Amino acid sequence: MQKCDSTKIISRLVQLSTLPKCVRFKPLLDLPCHRDITQKGYEKKRGKLLAPYIPQIQGVDPSLQIDNRIQASSQALLPGSKHNKTRAANTRDERFRSDLHTEAVQAALAKYKERKMPMPSKRRSVLVQSSVEACTPPATSSASEDEGSLRRQGRLPTSVPYQGHGHPAVEHWFNRVIQGSSTSSSASSTSSHPGGRSNSTLTFYLFFPSYISSPYIIICFIYMSFSTVSPPRFIIQYITSHILNFHICPYYTLVLSYLPPFFHPLHSHCVGVPVNSRVSSKIQQLLNTLKRPKRPPLREFFVDDFEELLDDPNQPKPEGQQMSPLEGEPLGVVTNWPPSLPAALQRWGTTQPKSPCLTALDNAGKPVYTLTYGKLWTRSQKLAYTLLNKLSTRNEPLLMPGDRVALVFPNNDPVMFMVAFYGCLLAELVPVPIEVPLTRKDAGSQQIGFLLGSCGVTLALTTDACQKGLPKAQTGEVATFKGWPRLLWFVTDGKHVVKPPKDWHPPLREASNDIAYIEYKTSKEGSTMGITVSHSAMLAHCHALTQACGYTEAETITNVLDFKREAGLWHGVLTSVMNRMHVISIPYSLMKVNPLSWIQKVHTFKGSISSCDAFLNVFQARGLRPEVICPCASSSEAMTVAIRRPPEMGVPPPGKAVLSMSGLSHSVIRVDTEEKLSVLTVQDVGQVMPGAVVCVVRVEGTPYLCQTDEVGEICVSSGSTGVAYYGLPGMTKNVFETIPVTSSGVPISDRPFTRTSLLGFVGPDSLVFVVGKMDGLMVVSGRRHNADDVVATALAVEPMKFVYRGRIAVFSVSVLHDERIVVVAEQRPDASEEDSFQWMSRVLQAIDSIHQVGVYCLALVPANTLPKAPLGGIHISDTKQRFLEGSLHPCNVLMCPHTCVTNLPKPRQKQPEVGPASMIVGNLVAGKRIAQACGRDVAQLEDNDQARKFLYIQDVLQWRAQATPDHPLFLVLNAKGTVASTASCLQLHKRAERVAAALMGRLNTGDHVALVYPPGIDLIATFYGCLYAGCVPVTVRPPHPQNLATTLPTVKMIVEVSKSVCILTTQAIMKLLKSKEAAAAVDIKSWPMVLDTDDLPRKKSAQMYKPPTPEMLAYLDFSVSTTGILAGVKMSHTATSALCRSIKLQCELYPSRQIAICLDPYCGLGFALWCLCSVYSGHQSILVPPLELESNASLWLAAVSQYKVRVTFCSYSVMEMCTKGLGSQTEALRLRNVNLSCVRTCMVVAEERPRIALTQSFSKIFKDLGLSPRAVSTTFGCRVNVAICLQGTAGPDPTTVYVDMRALRHDRVRLVERGSPHSLPLMESGKILPGVKVIIANTETKGPLGDSHLGEIWVSSPHNATGYYTVYGEEALHADHFNTKLSFGDTQTVWARTGYLGFLRRTELTDASGERHDALYVVGSLDETLELRGMRYHPIDIETSVIRSHKSIAECAVFTWTNLLVVVVELEGSEQEALDLVALVTNVVLEEHYLIVGVVVVVDPGVIPINSRGEKQRMHLRDGFLADQLDPIYVAYNM
């Protein structure tokens, strides 16, 4: 906690203590109690009265200043006014409150011109869902109620004093704070009570809890005069951030011209929730936002390897001398001091048994029980005896001295805790106090379990009531919590606690270095450590606190702290017993209900505590002197570090520092004279503890002493600190055994120091200043920022309308070699989408302006959903964990990677290309061969291939019909796995003849005919019928009856582009083409002639057509590429025969073979295998239409097993269907006798980079069914050549290499080891087919490249297509695809350009001919690559990273639009997870690809279009997104 609110006292422009008496004590400065004055009149009079004492702010009308400021503060001043009945719209979290800070934020926001930020789009269902979830306000335990809720119940009179502005003249950064002269302070103390002064002095210890992510703990001493009879003198109080609205963050003392509040209008169409907004206009808005000049990035960029981030040469550097260690006053010698704490208890328990030790209050504030020292002594003795002697396992005592025991006591039962704690000390057991686990999933509970396990705890002590409330297992025993060891639970107030025999006495030894107790502490990362405190340290700490606080015997303390740990334990349980003090313990739950309970115990005066200066103001009239508010600093490891002594001890007056936040971010102390927006006022935490030595060391690396003007970590050397982290020797050495050294490396002392995890410095008069805590430290681009400072800024932007105060978490996450700031807040259910978004964008601007740091992500979650810390507040590490694993479920998210990521590697500068000749020479000099490879020579392969004699495929069919008429060629299976139809050589020939007869009378030779058939024998028969008739067939996928609107236009387009004069089809499809539904999608009148071939007459044509030359066109192959281009290629009769022969040789296909094909028969290699190869080679093809797998996923594999197929072909979509659909059913398939051990080769037909993950998981899943892991391989083909590579049956297995993904972006291939960072596995795409030659060429110079260089794959082969028939839309671009020559080297060979990037690599393996095998690796399509920041990215790489980032991402596709990267993810899960994905997607793309995502679109499963080959249609997706047709769940526009 921090930079205590009393800083506001210091930083006010008008200080009541400095006003003349006549003004100060006028009734108008007090609360208006006269009923005859109106609110307006009161403000007017008050303003008039104070006007002369308010310094003028330049350039602002004085009347404006007074009105504005007084109105703002006095709004809250009327306790009975109507304004306070409901929550005021502009109330802010008082703990972070500073009007100065607010005005700084307003001024910062006003600097921003109106920026139109695109508001995220959200589906209605998500809106409704998040608001319904959020409609329950946070439970009282969350400690996040607004002040209004307290006011409505009438429990808390509100009194927020008038607050002015910081003074412009900051002469020195340590201004003394001496509030008023002695006369004015005495006057104020006497005039308040007509009854005269009482001599009793009251001391308040006000502790700020460290669990509220607070930078340090504060103790305030408040000396008051009361006229009551003997009030308690000491009050120990935790002022929690949410109960008393205390400020735990620094204030910024700001001096600036008053600027009107910033208003941020949104684009006109963003009002409300955009439902039909044009997405492209939003992207334009985003681009306009991004065009604004950002803060200049660091001048030096790191290269790909991120070796180091260079420092900014202009950053401030410390200039002071090296600091000297600071010594506290010596520990005083006390004559009658007990030798140990148990000895002190024995003394008071036997000599003063009736003396009160502890009074516990109930939730209504009534005393329930007073424990006397006699009772504490006897009950502790009983418990100690029982633990040591009455608990046993197998006749062995359960506990031995030194064993650890868990203390599980609720926060409202200090009596039983105290008995248990001292019972353990008397039994020489080590108590480990922990929180009561309420559910099995408490935030941080698992870590507590790890701590108990590592401490070897087997027994837990608790109360009967608490034990009954713990979650139970079915046996009735206490459930074992996640991560906890098995515990035995012992009830300390039950009948099992027995009285010890008279001759038994607990061993009372002198305080030793043995462990006395273990206090738990949660680190920034969420791990829990146990800090061991020795008996001697415990005693020394009590001694030091007694001396520093001036404690004396038999005094009274009121304690509102957590008595189980830190200051509540040190003062209220340990030091109190040393001094026989009486502790009044107020439960935390009462404090939440009635924050004034502790004051009411002291006096009947009704006051309001809202923050330190307000506290001072309210109680000043009762004699409170401002200079006695005294903070302190402490940490779990070092215990109390420093404490400001009461004034009568003759210590120097309090100090304050007005520091530049910019300087602090560089760990340098500077007065800020220019940037008044970011000044920080810090108050001292007093002097070093008695008997301690303090120094300040550098935070990172060797603990060098800091310079005097440098901020570092405070270290303490004394006998009263913690000793170690239990069971963690390495961390213990770093923290508890630090040896600070001078700049020359000489140790400053031979005594070890303990690191306190407090950040600060030592000021004049040996005062210690704390500016933050290591836990809240965020180091961004080398600069340090404090989480609480950021919270304060966020809360200054009118938060109360939109978020719950006290429910904001700020932390940093590591993304791309730097920390990134994340802000998470709970949103009010009544805040509209637009308001919340507007508030978020203003928070971003305010933080950017005041802290000069960008916020990476700002998320709003529904009310009451953030994980809670044990005493309220937010569990920061658990929130961070949920954010990183995507289980935070925000209802609003704003990511700003463009603003805050300034350390991207420098974009690649395109160098002038090395010429092709130089490239060849360079490769020769380097000893590298040119990357060229070829399949076996077809001419030299002698085999008894009868089909070779025929020039035309239709002649082969006629020959087979005569030679082997009954030989089965085709067998088609239906979804049930039964044979739907078959065809022998003769049957196929006869059916083809009938089709030819039907066409010959109607069409001319050379006419193009569209074949629109479902997969089956009809398609094959009509194909050969067309060839018999001299027509050119064009196979077309039929339209989907349920999806005519999108599938029919493609059919129409192919028919038109191919210039088909006739459509051959079935009766059913013919009706569909001319139906009403079709008319809605296309113009059905413009179809060419449609013939149905279902019932053709049995007649054969007069004579078959014989083409004059084999170079003539045989058929057209149409397909839509992944980039959305419809391209038809021409296949001549020569190429068709060459293709069939090449496949026959590679796969060793003979008439006796059977192969199974599960592919679509409409284009590419699928068409060739389905319609051509069986006729050419004579083998039987078992045809499995892929569509049938949707109703029977095991159809293909069952067929392969049933027919004992050795060679089978499928597509990636089929493989995916089997993996997802059958993954859990392998056992059932085995019982059905499915056996895949017959398969020698299973080839995936693809026109893309092999999908290794899919093929590997397929192999793994079906290994149990006998599938050999060597069997699965891939093929590669493309438009210019449908079959370039195909694994086949002979030759070495496909190889896999790992390449560096970063080098790939620069078009380089760098081979790395498996598992190395940024490695990408690439699998060989099968063996190059016989007759095929491949070379790798430079895409720009068209020169040949060397081995293992990335370039375009060029192919030369007899079965290359002869050219595009037409490329719809991009004719000019593709003219050179089919006949290109190298610019250097072999300039004669004609090559076809595949449009794919890849490389060749000579392996150590040998192929069938005995030569070394050349492997071809396909990296991806050139058309699909994304050119971003001068680098080339393949979408699949980004998509793979994204899919891996969250379990609910089913599929992903990326594309670019106006240089923005758009990521579309399919969400497979509940819609509330949609917004979780935004940050994870942005993180992973930034981390692995160095790219900033512009837009994240979350859609339903199945929205990303996929073609029949299983390839994503990214361009279709892009068009759909820009036309706003995707119906996204959420669209996030990253700033």
PDB file of C-alpha atoms in Angstrom, residues 1340-1437:
ATOM      1  CA  GLU A1340      12.065 -13.200 -60.131  1.00  0.00           C
ATOM      2  CA  THR A1341      15.263 -13.827 -62.130  1.00  0.00           C
ATOM      3  CA  LYS A1342      14.053 -17.215 -63.409  1.00  0.00           C
ATOM      4  CA  GLY A1343      17.555 -18.592 -62.902  1.00  0.00           C
ATOM      5  CA  PRO A1344      18.210 -22.060 -61.445  1.00  0.00           C
ATOM      6  CA  LEU A1345      18.851 -22.373 -57.703  1.00  0.00           C
ATOM      7  CA  GLY A1346      21.149 -24.643 -55.712  1.00  0.00           C
ATOM      8  CA  ASP A1347      20.331 -27.615 -53.549  1.00  0.00           C
ATOM      9  CA  SER A1348      18.271 -26.741 -50.437  1.00  0.00           C
ATOM     10  CA  HIS A1349      17.357 -23.281 -51.730  1.00  0.00           C
ATOM     11  CA  LEU A1350      13.763 -22.115 -51.706  1.00  0.00           C
ATOM     12  CA  GLY A1351      12.280 -21.242 -55.080  1.00  0.00           C
ATOM     13  CA  GLU A1352       9.426 -22.047 -57.425  1.00  0.00           C
ATOM     14  CA  ILE A1353       9.008 -25.652 -58.492  1.00  0.00           C
ATOM     15  CA  TRP A1354       9.139 -25.988 -62.290  1.00  0.00           C
ATOM     16  CA  VAL A1355       8.194 -29.222 -64.008  1.00  0.00           C
ATOM     17  CA  SER A1356       8.824 -30.773 -67.414  1.00  0.00           C
ATOM     18  CA  SER A1357       6.976 -33.970 -68.329  1.00  0.00           C
ATOM     19  CA  PRO A1358       5.069 -35.658 -71.192  1.00  0.00           C
ATOM     20  CA  HIS A1359       1.917 -35.489 -69.094  1.00  0.00           C
ATOM     21  CA  ASN A1360       2.044 -31.716 -68.435  1.00  0.00           C
ATOM     22  CA  ALA A1361      -1.219 -30.063 -69.425  1.00  0.00           C
ATOM     23  CA  THR A1362      -0.908 -28.193 -72.712  1.00  0.00           C
ATOM     24  CA  GLY A1363      -2.246 -24.911 -71.378  1.00  0.00           C
ATOM     25  CA  TYR A1364      -5.143 -23.157 -69.734  1.00  0.00           C
ATOM     26  CA  TYR A1365      -8.364 -23.421 -71.640  1.00  0.00           C
ATOM     27  CA  THR A1366      -9.303 -20.280 -69.774  1.00  0.00           C
ATOM     28  CA  VAL A1367      -8.451 -18.738 -66.468  1.00  0.00           C
ATOM     29  CA  TYR A1368     -11.505 -16.944 -65.321  1.00  0.00           C
ATOM     30  CA  GLY A1369     -10.492 -13.455 -64.300  1.00  0.00           C
ATOM     31  CA  GLU A1370      -6.681 -13.595 -64.556  1.00  0.00           C
ATOM     32  CA  GLU A1371      -5.802 -14.622 -68.117  1.00  0.00           C
ATOM     33  CA  ALA A1372      -2.823 -12.284 -68.578  1.00  0.00           C
ATOM     34  CA  LEU A1373      -1.007 -13.391 -65.431  1.00  0.00           C
ATOM     35  CA  HIS A1374      -0.832 -17.042 -66.459  1.00  0.00           C
ATOM     36  CA  ALA A1375       0.388 -16.838 -70.050  1.00  0.00           C
ATOM     37  CA  ASP A1376       3.885 -18.137 -69.225  1.00  0.00           C
ATOM     38  CA  HIS A1377       2.812 -20.929 -66.892  1.00  0.00           C
ATOM     39  CA  PHE A1378       3.121 -23.705 -69.450  1.00  0.00           C
ATOM     40  CA  ASN A1379       6.092 -22.756 -71.576  1.00  0.00           C
ATOM     41  CA  THR A1380       8.854 -21.065 -69.641  1.00  0.00           C
ATOM     42  CA  LYS A1381      12.605 -21.358 -70.115  1.00  0.00           C
ATOM     43  CA  LEU A1382      15.410 -20.694 -67.642  1.00  0.00           C
ATOM     44  CA  SER A1383      17.187 -17.365 -68.050  1.00  0.00           C
ATOM     45  CA  PHE A1384      20.589 -19.044 -67.587  1.00  0.00           C
ATOM     46  CA  GLY A1385      22.044 -22.549 -67.739  1.00  0.00           C
ATOM     47  CA  ASP A1386      19.845 -25.017 -69.627  1.00  0.00           C
ATOM     48  CA  THR A1387      17.903 -22.481 -71.665  1.00  0.00           C
ATOM     49  CA  GLN A1388      16.421 -25.014 -74.119  1.00  0.00           C
ATOM     50  CA  THR A1389      14.108 -27.174 -71.988  1.00  0.00           C
ATOM     51  CA  VAL A1390      10.514 -25.995 -71.832  1.00  0.00           C
ATOM     52  CA  TRP A1391       9.183 -25.978 -68.276  1.00  0.00           C
ATOM     53  CA  ALA A1392       5.799 -25.388 -66.718  1.00  0.00           C
ATOM     54  CA  ARG A1393       5.625 -23.204 -63.608  1.00  0.00           C
ATOM     55  CA  THR A1394       3.676 -24.867 -60.803  1.00  0.00           C
ATOM     56  CA  GLY A1395       3.089 -21.711 -58.749  1.00  0.00           C
ATOM     57  CA  TYR A1396       4.365 -23.550 -55.639  1.00  0.00           C
ATOM     58  CA  LEU A1397       7.411 -22.764 -53.533  1.00  0.00           C
ATOM     59  CA  GLY A1398       9.627 -25.650 -52.518  1.00  0.00           C
ATOM     60  CA  PHE A1399      13.132 -27.011 -52.507  1.00  0.00           C
ATOM     61  CA  LEU A1400      15.032 -30.125 -53.512  1.00  0.00           C
ATOM     62  CA  ARG A1401      17.424 -31.880 -51.212  1.00  0.00           C
ATOM     63  CA  ARG A1402      19.690 -34.815 -52.027  1.00  0.00           C
ATOM     64  CA  THR A1403      19.348 -37.394 -49.268  1.00  0.00           C
ATOM     65  CA  GLU A1404      21.586 -40.221 -48.100  1.00  0.00           C
ATOM     66  CA  LEU A1405      18.981 -42.771 -49.243  1.00  0.00           C
ATOM     67  CA  THR A1406      19.218 -44.660 -52.518  1.00  0.00           C
ATOM     68  CA  ASP A1407      16.355 -45.147 -54.954  1.00  0.00           C
ATOM     69  CA  ALA A1408      15.492 -48.229 -57.041  1.00  0.00           C
ATOM     70  CA  SER A1409      18.177 -47.433 -59.619  1.00  0.00           C
ATOM     71  CA  GLY A1410      20.866 -47.245 -56.930  1.00  0.00           C
ATOM     72  CA  GLU A1411      21.261 -43.471 -57.313  1.00  0.00           C
ATOM     73  CA  ARG A1412      21.072 -41.127 -54.335  1.00  0.00           C
ATOM     74  CA  HIS A1413      17.506 -40.103 -53.799  1.00  0.00           C
ATOM     75  CA  ASP A1414      16.408 -36.500 -54.398  1.00  0.00           C
ATOM     76  CA  ALA A1415      13.532 -35.439 -52.162  1.00  0.00           C
ATOM     77  CA  LEU A1416      11.113 -32.688 -53.154  1.00  0.00           C
ATOM     78  CA  TYR A1417       9.619 -30.605 -50.336  1.00  0.00           C
ATOM     79  CA  VAL A1418       6.615 -28.421 -51.070  1.00  0.00           C
ATOM     80  CA  VAL A1419       6.334 -25.346 -48.847  1.00  0.00           C
ATOM     81  CA  GLY A1420       3.185 -23.719 -50.204  1.00  0.00           C
ATOM     82  CA  SER A1421       1.370 -21.917 -52.985  1.00  0.00           C
ATOM     83  CA  LEU A1422       2.867 -18.633 -54.149  1.00  0.00           C
ATOM     84  CA  ASP A1423      -0.596 -17.170 -54.765  1.00  0.00           C
ATOM     85  CA  GLU A1424      -1.555 -17.791 -51.149  1.00  0.00           C
ATOM     86  CA  THR A1425       1.508 -16.306 -49.466  1.00  0.00           C
ATOM     87  CA  LEU A1426       1.070 -13.114 -47.477  1.00  0.00           C
ATOM     88  CA  GLU A1427       3.650 -10.389 -48.038  1.00  0.00           C
ATOM     89  CA  LEU A1428       3.874  -8.616 -44.686  1.00  0.00           C
ATOM     90  CA  ARG A1429       6.644  -6.357 -43.398  1.00  0.00           C
ATOM     91  CA  GLY A1430       8.878  -7.339 -46.305  1.00  0.00           C
ATOM     92  CA  MET A1431       8.611 -11.042 -45.460  1.00  0.00           C
ATOM     93  CA  ARG A1432       6.735 -13.931 -47.017  1.00  0.00           C
ATOM     94  CA  TYR A1433       4.335 -15.846 -44.790  1.00  0.00           C
ATOM     95  CA  HIS A1434       2.410 -19.018 -45.528  1.00  0.00           C
ATOM     96  CA  PRO A1435      -1.109 -18.870 -44.077  1.00  0.00           C
ATOM     97  CA  ILE A1436      -0.941 -22.474 -42.868  1.00  0.00           C
ATOM     98  CA  ASP A1437       1.959 -21.637 -40.499  1.00  0.00           C
TER      99      ASP A1437
END
